[in-house]
CSV table of C-alpha atoms and ligand atoms in Angstrom, one decimal:
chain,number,residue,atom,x,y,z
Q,137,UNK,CA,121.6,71.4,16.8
Q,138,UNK,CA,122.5,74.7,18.3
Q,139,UNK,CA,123.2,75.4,21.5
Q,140,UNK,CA,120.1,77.0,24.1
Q,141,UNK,CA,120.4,80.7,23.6
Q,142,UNK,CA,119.9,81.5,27.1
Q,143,UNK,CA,118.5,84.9,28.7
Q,144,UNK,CA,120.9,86.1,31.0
Q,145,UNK,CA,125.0,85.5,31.2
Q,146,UNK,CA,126.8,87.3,33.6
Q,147,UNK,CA,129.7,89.3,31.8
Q,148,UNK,CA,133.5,88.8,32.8
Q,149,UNK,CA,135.7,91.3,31.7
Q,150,UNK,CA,138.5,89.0,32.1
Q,151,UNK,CA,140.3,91.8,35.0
Q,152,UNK,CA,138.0,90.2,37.8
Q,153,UNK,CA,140.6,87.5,38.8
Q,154,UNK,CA,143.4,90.1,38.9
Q,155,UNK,CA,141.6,92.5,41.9
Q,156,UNK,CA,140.3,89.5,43.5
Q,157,UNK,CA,144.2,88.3,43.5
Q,158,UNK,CA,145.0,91.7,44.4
Q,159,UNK,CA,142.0,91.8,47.4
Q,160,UNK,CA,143.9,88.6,48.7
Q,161,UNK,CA,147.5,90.1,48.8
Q,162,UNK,CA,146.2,92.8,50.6
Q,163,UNK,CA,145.2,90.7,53.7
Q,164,UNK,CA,142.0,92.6,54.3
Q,165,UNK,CA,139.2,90.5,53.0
Q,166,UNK,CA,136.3,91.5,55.4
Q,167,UNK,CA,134.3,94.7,54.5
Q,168,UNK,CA,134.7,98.3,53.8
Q,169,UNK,CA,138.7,98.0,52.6
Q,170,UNK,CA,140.5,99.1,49.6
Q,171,UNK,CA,138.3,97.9,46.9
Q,172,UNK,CA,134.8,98.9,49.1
Q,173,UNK,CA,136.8,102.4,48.8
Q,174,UNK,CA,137.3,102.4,45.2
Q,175,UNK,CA,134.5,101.4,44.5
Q,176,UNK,CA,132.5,104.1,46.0
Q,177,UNK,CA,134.6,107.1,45.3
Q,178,UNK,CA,134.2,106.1,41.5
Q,179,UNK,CA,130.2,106.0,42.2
Q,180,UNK,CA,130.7,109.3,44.0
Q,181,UNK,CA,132.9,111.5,41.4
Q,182,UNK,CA,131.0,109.8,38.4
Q,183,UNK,CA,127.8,110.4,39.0
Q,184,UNK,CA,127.8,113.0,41.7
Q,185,UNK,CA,126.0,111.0,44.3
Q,186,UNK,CA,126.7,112.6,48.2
Q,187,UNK,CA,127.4,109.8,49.3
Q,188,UNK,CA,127.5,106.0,49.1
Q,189,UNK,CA,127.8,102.5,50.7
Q,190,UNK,CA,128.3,99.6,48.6
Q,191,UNK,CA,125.7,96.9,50.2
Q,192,UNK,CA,125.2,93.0,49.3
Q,193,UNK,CA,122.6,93.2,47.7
Q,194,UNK,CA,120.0,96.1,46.2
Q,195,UNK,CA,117.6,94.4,48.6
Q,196,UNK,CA,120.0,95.3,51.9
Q,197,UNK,CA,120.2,98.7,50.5
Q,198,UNK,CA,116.4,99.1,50.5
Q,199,UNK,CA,116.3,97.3,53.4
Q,200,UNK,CA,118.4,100.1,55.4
Q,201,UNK,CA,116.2,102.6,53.8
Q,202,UNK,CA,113.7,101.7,55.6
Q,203,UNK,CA,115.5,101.5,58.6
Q,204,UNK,CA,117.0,105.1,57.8
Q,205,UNK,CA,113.6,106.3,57.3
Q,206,UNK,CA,112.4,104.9,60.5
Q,207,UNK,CA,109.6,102.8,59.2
Q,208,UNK,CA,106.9,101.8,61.8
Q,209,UNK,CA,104.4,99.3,61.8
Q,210,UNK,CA,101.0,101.1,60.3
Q,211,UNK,CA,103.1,103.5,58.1
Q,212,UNK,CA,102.1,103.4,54.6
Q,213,UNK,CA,104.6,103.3,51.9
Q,214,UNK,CA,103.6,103.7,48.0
Q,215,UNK,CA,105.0,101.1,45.5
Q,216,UNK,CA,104.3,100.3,42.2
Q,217,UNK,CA,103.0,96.6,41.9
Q,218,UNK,CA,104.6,95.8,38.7
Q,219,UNK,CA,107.8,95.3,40.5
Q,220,UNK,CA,110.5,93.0,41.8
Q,221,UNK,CA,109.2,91.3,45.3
Q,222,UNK,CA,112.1,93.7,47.4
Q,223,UNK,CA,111.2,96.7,46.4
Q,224,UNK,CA,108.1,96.0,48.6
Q,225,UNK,CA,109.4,93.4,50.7
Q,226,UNK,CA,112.3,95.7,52.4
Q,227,UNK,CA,109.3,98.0,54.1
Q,228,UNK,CA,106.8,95.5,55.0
Q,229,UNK,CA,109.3,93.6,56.8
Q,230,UNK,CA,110.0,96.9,58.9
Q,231,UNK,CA,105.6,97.1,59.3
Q,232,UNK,CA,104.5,99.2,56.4
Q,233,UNK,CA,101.5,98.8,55.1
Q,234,UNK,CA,102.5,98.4,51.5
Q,235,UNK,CA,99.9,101.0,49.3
Q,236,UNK,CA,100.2,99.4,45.8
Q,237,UNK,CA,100.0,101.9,42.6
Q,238,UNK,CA,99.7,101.2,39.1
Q,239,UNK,CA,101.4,101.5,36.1
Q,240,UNK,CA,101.3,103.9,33.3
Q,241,UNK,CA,99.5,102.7,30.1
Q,242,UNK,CA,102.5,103.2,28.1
Q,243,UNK,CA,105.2,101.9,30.4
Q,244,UNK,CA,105.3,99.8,32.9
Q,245,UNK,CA,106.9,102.3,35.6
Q,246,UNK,CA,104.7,103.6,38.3
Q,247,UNK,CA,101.8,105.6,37.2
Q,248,UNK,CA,102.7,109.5,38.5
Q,249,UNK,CA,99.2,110.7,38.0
Q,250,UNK,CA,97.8,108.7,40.7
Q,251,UNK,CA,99.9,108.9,43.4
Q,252,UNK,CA,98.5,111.8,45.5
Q,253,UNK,CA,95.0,110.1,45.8
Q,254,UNK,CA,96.9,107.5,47.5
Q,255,UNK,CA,98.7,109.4,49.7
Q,256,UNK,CA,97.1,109.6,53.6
Q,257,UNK,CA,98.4,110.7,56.6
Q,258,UNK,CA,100.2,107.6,57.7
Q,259,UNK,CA,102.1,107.6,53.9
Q,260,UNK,CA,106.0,107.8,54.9
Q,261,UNK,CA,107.3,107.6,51.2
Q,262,UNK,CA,107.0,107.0,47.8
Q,263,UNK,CA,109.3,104.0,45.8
Q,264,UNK,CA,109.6,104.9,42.2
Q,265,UNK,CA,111.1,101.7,40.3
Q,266,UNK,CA,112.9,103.0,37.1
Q,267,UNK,CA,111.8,99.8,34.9
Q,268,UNK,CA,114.6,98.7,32.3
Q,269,UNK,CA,116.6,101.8,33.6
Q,270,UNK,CA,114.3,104.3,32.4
Q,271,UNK,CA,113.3,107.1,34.3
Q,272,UNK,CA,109.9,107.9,36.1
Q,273,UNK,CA,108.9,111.3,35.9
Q,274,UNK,CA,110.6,112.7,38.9
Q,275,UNK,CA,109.8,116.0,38.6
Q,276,UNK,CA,106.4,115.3,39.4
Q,277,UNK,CA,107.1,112.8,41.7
Q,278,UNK,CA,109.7,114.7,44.3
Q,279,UNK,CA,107.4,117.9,43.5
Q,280,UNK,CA,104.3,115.3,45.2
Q,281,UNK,CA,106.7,114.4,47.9
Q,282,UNK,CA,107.7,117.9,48.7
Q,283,UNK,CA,104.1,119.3,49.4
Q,284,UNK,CA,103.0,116.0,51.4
Q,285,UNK,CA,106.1,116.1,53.4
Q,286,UNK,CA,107.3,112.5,52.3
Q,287,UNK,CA,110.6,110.6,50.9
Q,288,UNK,CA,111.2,109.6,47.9
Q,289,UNK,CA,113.5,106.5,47.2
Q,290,UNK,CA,114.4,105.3,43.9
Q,291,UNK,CA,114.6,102.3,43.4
Q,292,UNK,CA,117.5,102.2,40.4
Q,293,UNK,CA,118.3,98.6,41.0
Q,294,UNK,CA,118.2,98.0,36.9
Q,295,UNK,CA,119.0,102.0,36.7
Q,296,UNK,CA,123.0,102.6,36.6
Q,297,UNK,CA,123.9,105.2,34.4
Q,298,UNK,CA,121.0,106.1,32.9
Q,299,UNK,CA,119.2,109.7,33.9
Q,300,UNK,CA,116.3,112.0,34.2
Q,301,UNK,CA,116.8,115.3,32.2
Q,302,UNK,CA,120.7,115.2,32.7
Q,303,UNK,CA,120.2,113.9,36.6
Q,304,UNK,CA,121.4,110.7,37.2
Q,305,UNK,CA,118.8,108.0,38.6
Q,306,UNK,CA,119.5,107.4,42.1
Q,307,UNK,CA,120.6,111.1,42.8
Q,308,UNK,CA,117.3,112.5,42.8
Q,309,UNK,CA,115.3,111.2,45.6
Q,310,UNK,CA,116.6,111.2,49.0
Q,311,UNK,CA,118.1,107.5,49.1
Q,312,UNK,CA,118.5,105.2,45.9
Q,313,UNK,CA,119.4,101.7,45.6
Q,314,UNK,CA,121.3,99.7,42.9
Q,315,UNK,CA,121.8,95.9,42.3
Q,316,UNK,CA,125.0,94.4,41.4
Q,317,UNK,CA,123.5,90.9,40.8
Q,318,UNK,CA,124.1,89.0,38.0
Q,319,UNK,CA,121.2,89.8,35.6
Q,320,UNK,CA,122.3,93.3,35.5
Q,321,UNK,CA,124.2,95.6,33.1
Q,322,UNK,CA,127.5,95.6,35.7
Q,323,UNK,CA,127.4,92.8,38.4
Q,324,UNK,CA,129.8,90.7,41.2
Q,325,UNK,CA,127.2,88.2,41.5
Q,326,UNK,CA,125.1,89.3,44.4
Q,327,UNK,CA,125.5,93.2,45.1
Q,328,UNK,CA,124.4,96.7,45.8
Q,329,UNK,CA,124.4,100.1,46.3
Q,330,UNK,CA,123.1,102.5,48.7
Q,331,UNK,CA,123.4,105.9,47.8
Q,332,UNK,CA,122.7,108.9,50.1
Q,333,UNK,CA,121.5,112.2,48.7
Q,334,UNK,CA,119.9,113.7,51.8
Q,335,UNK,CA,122.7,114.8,54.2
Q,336,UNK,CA,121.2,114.3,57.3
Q,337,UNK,CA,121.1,110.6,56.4
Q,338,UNK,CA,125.0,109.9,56.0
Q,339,UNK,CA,126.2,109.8,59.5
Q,340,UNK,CA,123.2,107.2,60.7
Q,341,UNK,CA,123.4,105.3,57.4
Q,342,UNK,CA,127.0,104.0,58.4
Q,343,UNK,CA,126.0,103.0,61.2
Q,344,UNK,CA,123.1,101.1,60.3
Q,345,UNK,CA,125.6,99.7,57.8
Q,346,UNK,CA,128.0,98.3,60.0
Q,347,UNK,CA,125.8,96.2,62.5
Q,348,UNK,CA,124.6,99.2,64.5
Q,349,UNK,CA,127.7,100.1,65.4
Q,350,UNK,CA,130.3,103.8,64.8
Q,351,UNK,CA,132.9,101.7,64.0
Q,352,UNK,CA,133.1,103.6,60.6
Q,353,UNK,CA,134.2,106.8,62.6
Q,354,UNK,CA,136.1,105.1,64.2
Q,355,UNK,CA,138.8,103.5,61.7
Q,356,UNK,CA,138.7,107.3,60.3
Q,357,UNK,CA,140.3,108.6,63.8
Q,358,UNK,CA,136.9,110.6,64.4
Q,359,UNK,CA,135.7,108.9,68.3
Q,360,UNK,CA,138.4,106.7,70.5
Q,361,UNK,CA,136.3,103.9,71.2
Q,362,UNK,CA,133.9,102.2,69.4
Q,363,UNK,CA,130.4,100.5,70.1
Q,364,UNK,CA,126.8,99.7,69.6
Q,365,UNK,CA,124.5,102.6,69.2
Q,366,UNK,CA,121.7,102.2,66.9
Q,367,UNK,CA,119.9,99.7,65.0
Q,368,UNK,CA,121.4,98.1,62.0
Q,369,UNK,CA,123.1,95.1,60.8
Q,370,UNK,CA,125.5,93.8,58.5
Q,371,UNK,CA,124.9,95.2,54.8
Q,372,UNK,CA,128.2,95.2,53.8
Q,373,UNK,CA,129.9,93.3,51.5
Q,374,UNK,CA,133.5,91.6,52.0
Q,375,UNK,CA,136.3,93.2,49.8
Q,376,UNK,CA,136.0,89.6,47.3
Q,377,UNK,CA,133.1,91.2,45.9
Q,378,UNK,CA,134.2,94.7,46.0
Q,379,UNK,CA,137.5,93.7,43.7
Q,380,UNK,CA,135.6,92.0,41.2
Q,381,UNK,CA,133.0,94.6,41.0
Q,382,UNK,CA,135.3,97.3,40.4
Q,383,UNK,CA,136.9,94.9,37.6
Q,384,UNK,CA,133.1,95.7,35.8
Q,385,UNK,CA,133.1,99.5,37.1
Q,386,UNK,CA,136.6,100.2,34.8
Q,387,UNK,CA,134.6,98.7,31.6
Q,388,UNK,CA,131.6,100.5,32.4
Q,389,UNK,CA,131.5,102.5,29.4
Q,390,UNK,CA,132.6,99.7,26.9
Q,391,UNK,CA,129.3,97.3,28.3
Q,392,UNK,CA,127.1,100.2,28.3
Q,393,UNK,CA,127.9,100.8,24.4
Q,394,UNK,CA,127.9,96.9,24.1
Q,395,UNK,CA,124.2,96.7,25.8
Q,396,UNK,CA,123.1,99.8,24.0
Q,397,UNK,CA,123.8,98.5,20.9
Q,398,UNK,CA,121.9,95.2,21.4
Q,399,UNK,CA,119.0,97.1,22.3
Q,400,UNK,CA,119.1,99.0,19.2
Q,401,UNK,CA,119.4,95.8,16.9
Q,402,UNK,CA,116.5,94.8,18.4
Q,403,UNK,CA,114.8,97.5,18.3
Q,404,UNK,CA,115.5,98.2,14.7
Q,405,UNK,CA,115.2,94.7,13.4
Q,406,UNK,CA,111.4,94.4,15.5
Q,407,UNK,CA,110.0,97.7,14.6
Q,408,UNK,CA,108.2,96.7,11.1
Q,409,UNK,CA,107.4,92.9,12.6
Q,410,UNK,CA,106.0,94.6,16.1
Q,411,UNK,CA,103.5,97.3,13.8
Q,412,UNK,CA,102.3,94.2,11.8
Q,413,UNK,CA,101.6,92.2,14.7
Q,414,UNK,CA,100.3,95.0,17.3
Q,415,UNK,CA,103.3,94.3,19.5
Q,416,UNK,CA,104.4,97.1,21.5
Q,417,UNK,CA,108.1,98.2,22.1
Q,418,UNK,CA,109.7,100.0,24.7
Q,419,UNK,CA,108.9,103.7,24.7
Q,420,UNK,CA,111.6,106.3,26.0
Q,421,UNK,CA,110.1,109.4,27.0
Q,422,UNK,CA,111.6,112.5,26.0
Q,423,UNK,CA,112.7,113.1,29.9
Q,424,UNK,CA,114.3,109.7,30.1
Q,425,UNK,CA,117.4,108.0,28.8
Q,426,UNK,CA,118.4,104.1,27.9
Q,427,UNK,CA,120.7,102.2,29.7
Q,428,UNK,CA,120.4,99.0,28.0
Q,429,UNK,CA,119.4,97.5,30.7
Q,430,UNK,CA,116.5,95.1,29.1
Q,431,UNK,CA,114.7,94.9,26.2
Q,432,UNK,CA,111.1,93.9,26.7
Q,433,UNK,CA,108.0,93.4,24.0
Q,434,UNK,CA,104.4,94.2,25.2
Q,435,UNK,CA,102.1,91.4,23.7
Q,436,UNK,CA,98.7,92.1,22.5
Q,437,UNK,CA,97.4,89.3,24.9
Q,438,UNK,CA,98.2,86.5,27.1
Q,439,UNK,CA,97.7,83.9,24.4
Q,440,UNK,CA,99.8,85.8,21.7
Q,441,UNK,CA,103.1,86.0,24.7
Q,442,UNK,CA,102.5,82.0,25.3
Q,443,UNK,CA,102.7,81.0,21.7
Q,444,UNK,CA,105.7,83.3,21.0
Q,445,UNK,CA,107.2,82.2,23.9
Q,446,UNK,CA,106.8,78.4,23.3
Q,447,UNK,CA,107.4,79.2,19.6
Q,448,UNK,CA,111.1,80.9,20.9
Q,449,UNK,CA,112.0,77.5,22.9
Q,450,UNK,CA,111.6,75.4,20.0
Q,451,UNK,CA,114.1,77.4,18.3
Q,452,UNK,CA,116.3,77.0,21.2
Q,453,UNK,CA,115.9,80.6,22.0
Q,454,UNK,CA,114.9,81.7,26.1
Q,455,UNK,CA,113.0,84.2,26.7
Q,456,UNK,CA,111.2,85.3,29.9
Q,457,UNK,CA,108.1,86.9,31.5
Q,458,UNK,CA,107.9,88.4,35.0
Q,459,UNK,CA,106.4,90.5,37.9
Q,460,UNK,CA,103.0,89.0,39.0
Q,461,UNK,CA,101.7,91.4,40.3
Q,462,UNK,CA,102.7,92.0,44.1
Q,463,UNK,CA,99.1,93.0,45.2
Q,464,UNK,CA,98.5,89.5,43.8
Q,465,UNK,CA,101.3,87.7,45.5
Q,466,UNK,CA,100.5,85.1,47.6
Q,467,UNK,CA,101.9,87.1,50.3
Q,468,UNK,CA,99.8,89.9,50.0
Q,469,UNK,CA,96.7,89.6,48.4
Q,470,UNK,CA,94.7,89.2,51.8
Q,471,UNK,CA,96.3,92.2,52.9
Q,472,UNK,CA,95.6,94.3,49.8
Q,473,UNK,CA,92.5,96.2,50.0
Q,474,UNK,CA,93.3,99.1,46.9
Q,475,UNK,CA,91.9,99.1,43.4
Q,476,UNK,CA,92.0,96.9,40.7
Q,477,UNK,CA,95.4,97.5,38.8
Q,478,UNK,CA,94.9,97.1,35.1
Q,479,UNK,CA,98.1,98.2,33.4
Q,480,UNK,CA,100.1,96.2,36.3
Q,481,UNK,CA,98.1,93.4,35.4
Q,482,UNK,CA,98.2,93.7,31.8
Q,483,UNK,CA,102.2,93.9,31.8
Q,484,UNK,CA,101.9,90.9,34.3
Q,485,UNK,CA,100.5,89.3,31.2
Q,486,UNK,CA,101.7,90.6,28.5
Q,487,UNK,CA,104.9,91.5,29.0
Q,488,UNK,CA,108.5,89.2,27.3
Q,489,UNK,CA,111.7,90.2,27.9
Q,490,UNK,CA,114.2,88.6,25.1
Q,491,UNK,CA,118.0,87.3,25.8
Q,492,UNK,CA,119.9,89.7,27.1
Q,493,UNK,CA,123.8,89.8,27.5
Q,494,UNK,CA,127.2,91.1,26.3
Q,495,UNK,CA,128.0,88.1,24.5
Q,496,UNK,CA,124.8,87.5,22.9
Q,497,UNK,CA,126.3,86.5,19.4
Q,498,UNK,CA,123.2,85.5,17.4
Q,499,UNK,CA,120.9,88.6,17.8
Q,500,UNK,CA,120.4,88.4,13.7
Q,501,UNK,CA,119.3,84.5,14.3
Q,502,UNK,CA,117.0,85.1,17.3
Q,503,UNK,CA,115.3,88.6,15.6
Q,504,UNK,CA,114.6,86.4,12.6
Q,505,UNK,CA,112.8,83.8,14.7
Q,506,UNK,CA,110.6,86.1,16.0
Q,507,UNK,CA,110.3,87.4,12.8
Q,508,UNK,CA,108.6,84.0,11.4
Q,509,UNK,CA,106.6,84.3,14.0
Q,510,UNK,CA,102.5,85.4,13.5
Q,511,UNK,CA,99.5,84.2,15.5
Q,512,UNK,CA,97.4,83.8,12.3
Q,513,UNK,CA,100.0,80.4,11.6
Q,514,UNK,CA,98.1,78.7,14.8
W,683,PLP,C1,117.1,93.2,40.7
W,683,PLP,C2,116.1,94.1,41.4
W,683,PLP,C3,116.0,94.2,42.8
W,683,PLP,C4,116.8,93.3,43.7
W,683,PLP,O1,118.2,93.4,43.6
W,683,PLP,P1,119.1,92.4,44.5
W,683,PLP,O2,120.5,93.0,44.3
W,683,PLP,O3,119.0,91.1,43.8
W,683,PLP,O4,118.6,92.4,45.9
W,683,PLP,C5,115.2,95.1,43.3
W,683,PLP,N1,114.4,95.9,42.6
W,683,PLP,C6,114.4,95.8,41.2
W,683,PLP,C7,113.5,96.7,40.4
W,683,PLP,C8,115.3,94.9,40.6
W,683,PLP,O5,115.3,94.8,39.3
């Protein structure tokens, strides 16, 4: 029988072992060393960002958003619900009063023509998620946040080098966040990225980075003694995970072309099968690229995503659904007093996501599969 084709594995590019041996040598293993340094200058120079702090997790560098943005209890903050739980969770745990938005009928990121009727005067800022790494509209969206005074943070967590009309995500808004964890096109296991586009954020940022304390400044010769003065804690990650992520940062380009290419097989080999059996691809609007981050299938109902996804497992192939709905959650569906949100809903249903990975060797197999698949044969 052949093996489970699963639907994530993380990519080694065989160079991790060398930096982390190289980390080790150098005797600093604690944060914000060599690696940590590397690591964000190549952010920095490649994509132009101001400034950036690499975090443990996409979650930690949302999380100091919030902090940065000085998020009070009773402040509102706009996300979409068809998200991952942190991309809420990192301002309701500061008090916001999460204010969910819907998705747009013909992609599950957030749903631009709706946002200013949700925008009151407790709204502190807007989240934008940049689902399977392509872009929201954010013309409209900053242009929103400009007249009503807010900030805009992008979450890019499945976003890295991919871009809006020749901007890369995560430069746009005042703060973006990306995830280095292992379900993502470049990863060290648990990682992230905080990156500063505002200015007047960058001093209080590294502070909040390193446990509320200028120690930052200090190791750069700018103060003569260091010590706690602000709030903050500690978001960064030790130089282990640094080496081995800048291991995946120097074959950036070769998985990006790798993941692209998967996408496009599927896309390709799907396309006649999909029309037949009113499946819906991914769309990429003209303002958007495709980072191969995730290629996803939207189902023409529940029933249909349950049968192709049993279907799949018998053929030892994995596929996966997600995103319930966060006004749904458990969490938060006492607190949520908004609309009814059909196309989060309906992605919450409908949506598959297929196996996904550099070394996915039988793409030909599993397209065929889904091929032979038709809800008229139940
Ligand atoms: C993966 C992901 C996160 C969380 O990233 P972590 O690095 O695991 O904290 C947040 N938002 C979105 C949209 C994600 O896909």
């Amino acid at each position: 029988m052949e093996q489970m084709i699963p639907f994530n594995k993380p990519y080694i590019t065989g160079k991790e072992a060398h930096y982390l041996y190289k980390a080790v040598e150098s005797g600093h293993l604690s944060g914000n060393g060599q690696f940590t340094k590397r690591c964000q200058a190549y952010f920095e120079e490649r994509w132009g960002f101001k400034k950036t702090l690499l975090t443990t997790s996409c979650t930690d560098a949302l999380e100091m958003c919030a902090m940065l943005i000085n998020i009070q209890p009773g402040d509102e903050v706009i996300v979409p619900s068809y998200t991952f739980v942190s991309t809420a969770l990192a301002f309701a745990r500061q008090g916001a009063h999460i204010v969910f938005a819907d998705s747009r009928t013909d992609h599950p990121g957030i749903d631009e023509s709706i946002l200013e009727a949700l925008i009151t005067t407790k709204t502190k800022a807007i989240v934008p998620v940049h689902y399977a790494g392509i872009a929201c509209d954010m013309d409209k969206i900053m242009d929103i946040a400009d007249r009503h005074n807010l900030f805009v943070i992008e979450d890019a967590a499945q976003a890295i080098d991919s871009y809006y009309r020749d901007k890369p995500l995560g430069s746009i808004g005042h703060l973006g966040t990306f995830s280095f964890h292992e379900t993502k096109n470049i990863q060290c296991g648990e990682g992230g990225l905080l990156a500063i586009n505002d200015e007047r954020f960058v001093q209080r940022a590294e502070i909040i980075w390193e446990k509320g304390t200028n120690r930052a400044e200090f190791f750069r010769g700018e103060i003569n003694k260091y010590g706690w003065v602000d709030t903050g804690s500690s978001f960064l990650p030790s130089e282990l995970n640094a080496s081995f992520l800048f291991a995946q940062l120097e074959e950036l380009d070769n998985i990006q072309n790798r993941r692209k290419e998967i996408w496009q097989n599927y896309y390709d080999g799907l396309k006649e099968w999909a029309r037949k059996n009113k499946v819906e691809l991914p769309v990429v609007p003209d303002h958007a690229t495709n980072n191969g981050h995730m290629f996803y299938m939207i189902c023409p109902s529940n029933k249909f995503r349950t049968l192709l996804i049993d279907y799949l497992k018998k053929q030892n192939i994995n596929p996966v659904f997600h995103y319930l709905s966060l006004h749904k959650s458990d969490y938060y569906t006492h607190k949520y007093k908004g609309n009814v949100l059909i196309n989060s809903d309906m992605y919450s249903e409908t949506l598959v996501r297929l196996p996904f990975y550099y070394d996915l060797h039988r793409q030909e197999a599993i397209i065929d599969d889904i091929k032979s698949f038709s809800i008229t044969s139940f």
